[in-house]
PDB file of C-alpha atoms in Angstrom:
ATOM      1  CA  UNK A   7      85.553 -40.452 -11.881  1.00 95.00           C
ATOM      2  CA  UNK A   8      84.055 -37.372 -10.299  1.00 97.00           C
ATOM      3  CA  UNK A   9      81.698 -35.320 -12.439  1.00 98.00           C
ATOM      4  CA  UNK A  10      79.887 -32.101 -11.661  1.00 98.00           C
ATOM      5  CA  UNK A  11      77.418 -31.092 -14.349  1.00 98.00           C
ATOM      6  CA  UNK A  12      75.743 -27.693 -14.237  1.00 98.00           C
ATOM      7  CA  UNK A  13      72.480 -26.884 -15.987  1.00 97.00           C
ATOM      8  CA  UNK A  14      69.816 -24.201 -15.990  1.00 98.00           C
ATOM      9  CA  UNK A  15      71.721 -21.286 -17.435  1.00 97.00           C
ATOM     10  CA  UNK A  16      70.364 -19.105 -20.195  1.00 97.00           C
ATOM     11  CA  UNK A  17      69.395 -15.643 -21.313  1.00 98.00           C
ATOM     12  CA  UNK A  18      66.984 -13.667 -19.167  1.00 98.00           C
ATOM     13  CA  UNK A  19      65.913 -10.046 -18.852  1.00 98.00           C
ATOM     14  CA  UNK A  20      66.870  -7.956 -15.874  1.00 98.00           C
ATOM     15  CA  UNK A  21      64.547  -8.699 -12.982  1.00 98.00           C
ATOM     16  CA  UNK A  22      64.016 -12.255 -14.114  1.00 98.00           C
ATOM     17  CA  UNK A  23      64.925 -15.538 -12.459  1.00 98.00           C
ATOM     18  CA  UNK A  24      66.900 -18.657 -13.193  1.00 98.00           C
ATOM     19  CA  UNK A  25      67.546 -21.818 -11.238  1.00 98.00           C
ATOM     20  CA  UNK A  26      70.898 -23.484 -11.673  1.00 98.00           C
ATOM     21  CA  UNK A  27      71.422 -27.128 -10.841  1.00 98.00           C
ATOM     22  CA  UNK A  28      74.617 -29.084 -10.359  1.00 98.00           C
ATOM     23  CA  UNK A  29      74.412 -32.861 -10.451  1.00 98.00           C
ATOM     24  CA  UNK A  30      77.323 -34.694  -8.865  1.00 98.00           C
ATOM     25  CA  UNK A  31      78.540 -38.229  -9.427  1.00 98.00           C
ATOM     26  CA  UNK A  32      81.579 -40.268  -8.504  1.00 97.00           C
ATOM     27  CA  UNK A  33      81.866 -38.884  -4.991  1.00 97.00           C
ATOM     28  CA  UNK A  34      80.071 -39.220  -1.677  1.00 97.00           C
ATOM     29  CA  UNK A  35      78.093 -36.054  -2.207  1.00 97.00           C
ATOM     30  CA  UNK A  36      76.733 -35.802   1.326  1.00 97.00           C
ATOM     31  CA  UNK A  37      80.253 -35.432   2.722  1.00 97.00           C
ATOM     32  CA  UNK A  38      81.279 -32.538   0.478  1.00 97.00           C
ATOM     33  CA  UNK A  39      80.734 -28.848   0.917  1.00 97.00           C
ATOM     34  CA  UNK A  40      79.465 -27.283  -2.292  1.00 98.00           C
ATOM     35  CA  UNK A  41      80.000 -23.879  -3.790  1.00 98.00           C
ATOM     36  CA  UNK A  42      78.985 -21.714  -6.719  1.00 98.00           C
ATOM     37  CA  UNK A  43      81.444 -19.405  -8.395  1.00 98.00           C
ATOM     38  CA  UNK A  44      81.151 -17.188 -11.450  1.00 98.00           C
ATOM     39  CA  UNK A  45      83.476 -15.618 -13.948  1.00 98.00           C
ATOM     40  CA  UNK A  46      82.594 -12.707 -16.163  1.00 96.00           C
ATOM     41  CA  UNK A  47      84.599 -11.856 -19.288  1.00 91.00           C
ATOM     42  CA  UNK A  48      87.880 -10.201 -18.375  1.00 94.00           C
ATOM     43  CA  UNK A  49      87.355 -10.752 -14.668  1.00 96.00           C
ATOM     44  CA  UNK A  50      88.632 -13.209 -12.097  1.00 96.00           C
ATOM     45  CA  UNK A  51      86.541 -16.081 -10.829  1.00 97.00           C
ATOM     46  CA  UNK A  52      84.344 -14.883  -7.978  1.00 97.00           C
ATOM     47  CA  UNK A  53      82.743 -16.733  -5.079  1.00 97.00           C
ATOM     48  CA  UNK A  54      78.955 -16.526  -5.178  1.00 98.00           C
ATOM     49  CA  UNK A  55      77.667 -18.901  -2.516  1.00 98.00           C
ATOM     50  CA  UNK A  56      78.589 -21.949  -0.483  1.00 97.00           C
ATOM     51  CA  UNK A  57      76.701 -24.580   1.494  1.00 97.00           C
ATOM     52  CA  UNK A  58      78.161 -27.037   3.961  1.00 96.00           C
ATOM     53  CA  UNK A  59      77.726 -30.789   3.586  1.00 95.00           C
ATOM     54  CA  UNK A  60      74.710 -30.876   5.859  1.00 92.00           C
ATOM     55  CA  UNK A  61      73.265 -27.566   4.705  1.00 92.00           C
ATOM     56  CA  UNK A  62      73.600 -25.865   8.060  1.00 94.00           C
ATOM     57  CA  UNK A  63      76.253 -23.365   7.030  1.00 95.00           C
ATOM     58  CA  UNK A  64      75.444 -21.095   4.098  1.00 97.00           C
ATOM     59  CA  UNK A  65      77.349 -18.103   2.794  1.00 96.00           C
ATOM     60  CA  UNK A  66      76.839 -15.531   0.050  1.00 97.00           C
ATOM     61  CA  UNK A  67      78.867 -12.784  -1.493  1.00 97.00           C
ATOM     62  CA  UNK A  68      77.333  -9.448  -0.520  1.00 97.00           C
ATOM     63  CA  UNK A  69      76.257  -8.600  -4.052  1.00 97.00           C
ATOM     64  CA  UNK A  70      73.778 -11.502  -4.223  1.00 98.00           C
ATOM     65  CA  UNK A  71      72.430 -11.539  -0.672  1.00 98.00           C
ATOM     66  CA  UNK A  72      68.654 -11.354  -0.664  1.00 98.00           C
ATOM     67  CA  UNK A  73      68.456 -12.332  -4.343  1.00 98.00           C
ATOM     68  CA  UNK A  74      70.142 -15.744  -4.599  1.00 98.00           C
ATOM     69  CA  UNK A  75      69.419 -18.876  -2.558  1.00 98.00           C
ATOM     70  CA  UNK A  76      71.615 -21.937  -2.409  1.00 98.00           C
ATOM     71  CA  UNK A  77      70.238 -25.336  -1.430  1.00 98.00           C
ATOM     72  CA  UNK A  78      71.124 -28.984  -1.748  1.00 98.00           C
ATOM     73  CA  UNK A  79      69.390 -32.331  -1.934  1.00 98.00           C
ATOM     74  CA  UNK A  80      71.773 -35.016  -0.738  1.00 97.00           C
ATOM     75  CA  UNK A  81      69.362 -37.758  -1.813  1.00 97.00           C
ATOM     76  CA  UNK A  82      69.639 -36.495  -5.396  1.00 98.00           C
ATOM     77  CA  UNK A  83      73.333 -35.554  -5.249  1.00 98.00           C
ATOM     78  CA  UNK A  84      72.399 -32.103  -6.464  1.00 98.00           C
ATOM     79  CA  UNK A  85      73.041 -28.528  -5.398  1.00 98.00           C
ATOM     80  CA  UNK A  86      70.919 -25.626  -6.596  1.00 98.00           C
ATOM     81  CA  UNK A  87      71.249 -21.902  -6.972  1.00 98.00           C
ATOM     82  CA  UNK A  88      67.981 -20.011  -7.226  1.00 98.00           C
ATOM     83  CA  UNK A  89      68.670 -16.598  -8.724  1.00 98.00           C
ATOM     84  CA  UNK A  90      66.000 -13.916  -8.522  1.00 98.00           C
ATOM     85  CA  UNK A  91      65.966 -10.228  -9.424  1.00 98.00           C
ATOM     86  CA  UNK A  92      68.801 -10.806 -11.835  1.00 98.00           C
ATOM     87  CA  UNK A  93      70.906  -7.861 -12.932  1.00 98.00           C
ATOM     88  CA  UNK A  94      73.111  -7.379 -15.997  1.00 97.00           C
ATOM     89  CA  UNK A  95      76.144  -7.516 -13.715  1.00 96.00           C
ATOM     90  CA  UNK A  96      75.214 -11.113 -12.841  1.00 98.00           C
ATOM     91  CA  UNK A  97      76.163 -12.095 -16.387  1.00 98.00           C
ATOM     92  CA  UNK A  98      78.918 -14.716 -16.178  1.00 98.00           C
ATOM     93  CA  UNK A  99      79.750 -18.371 -16.523  1.00 98.00           C
ATOM     94  CA  UNK A 100      78.623 -20.068 -13.331  1.00 98.00           C
ATOM     95  CA  UNK A 101      80.561 -23.006 -11.934  1.00 98.00           C
ATOM     96  CA  UNK A 102      79.754 -25.417  -9.156  1.00 98.00           C
ATOM     97  CA  UNK A 103      82.521 -26.948  -7.094  1.00 98.00           C
ATOM     98  CA  UNK A 104      82.968 -29.539  -4.346  1.00 98.00           C
ATOM     99  CA  UNK A 105      85.259 -29.326  -1.336  1.00 97.00           C
ATOM    100  CA  UNK A 106      86.068 -32.035   1.199  1.00 96.00           C
ATOM    101  CA  UNK A 107      87.190 -29.330   3.614  1.00 93.00           C
ATOM    102  CA  UNK A 108      86.811 -25.581   3.457  1.00 87.00           C
ATOM    103  CA  UNK A 109      87.596 -22.406   5.307  1.00 83.00           C
ATOM    104  CA  UNK A 110      86.248 -18.889   5.234  1.00 80.00           C
ATOM    105  CA  UNK A 111      82.772 -20.155   4.399  1.00 81.00           C
ATOM    106  CA  UNK A 112      83.950 -21.761   1.211  1.00 89.00           C
ATOM    107  CA  UNK A 113      84.885 -18.499  -0.433  1.00 93.00           C
ATOM    108  CA  UNK A 114      88.357 -19.585  -1.529  1.00 94.00           C
ATOM    109  CA  UNK A 115      88.489 -21.314  -4.887  1.00 95.00           C
ATOM    110  CA  UNK A 116      91.701 -23.067  -3.836  1.00 95.00           C
ATOM    111  CA  UNK A 117      89.786 -25.062  -1.209  1.00 95.00           C
ATOM    112  CA  UNK A 118      87.718 -26.901  -3.809  1.00 97.00           C
ATOM    113  CA  UNK A 119      88.708 -30.314  -5.106  1.00 97.00           C
ATOM    114  CA  UNK A 120      86.401 -30.668  -8.091  1.00 98.00           C
ATOM    115  CA  UNK A 121      84.819 -28.276 -10.569  1.00 98.00           C
ATOM    116  CA  UNK A 122      82.103 -28.421 -13.190  1.00 98.00           C
ATOM    117  CA  UNK A 123      82.422 -27.138 -16.729  1.00 97.00           C
ATOM    118  CA  UNK A 124      80.181 -24.151 -16.148  1.00 97.00           C
ATOM    119  CA  UNK A 125      76.898 -22.823 -17.475  1.00 98.00           C
ATOM    120  CA  UNK A 126      76.396 -19.420 -19.073  1.00 98.00           C
ATOM    121  CA  UNK A 127      74.036 -16.925 -17.482  1.00 98.00           C
ATOM    122  CA  UNK A 128      73.309 -13.798 -19.496  1.00 98.00           C
ATOM    123  CA  UNK A 129      71.117 -10.984 -18.195  1.00 98.00           C
ATOM    124  CA  UNK A 130      69.980  -8.306 -20.609  1.00 97.00           C
ATOM    125  CA  UNK A 131      69.069  -4.796 -19.536  1.00 93.00           C
TER     126      UNK A 131
END
């Protein structure tokens, strides 16, 4: 049974930082591309960042470039999202996802096979 478990969310003031983690089990993690998505209240789920299975290909949505950094540790079956200079508009539930194959840099939610339950990130002004 595949499980993706996010952690690290919370409440932070604008300009602050958080580090999200996503621990995977039940799959051969090193063969999956991983992505982070987010969904704010009343909005559609949005691609945030993706990293290929080997970590060589990394993509970000424009709104987080220069502030967020995705990384992975295949020995620990974990993907991370370091979020700096957080803004109120970053407030959302953040989800990690795993894809055996992907296109368009992993930006399409439909390409992902497995999803976590999400972790809430709230940024106050």
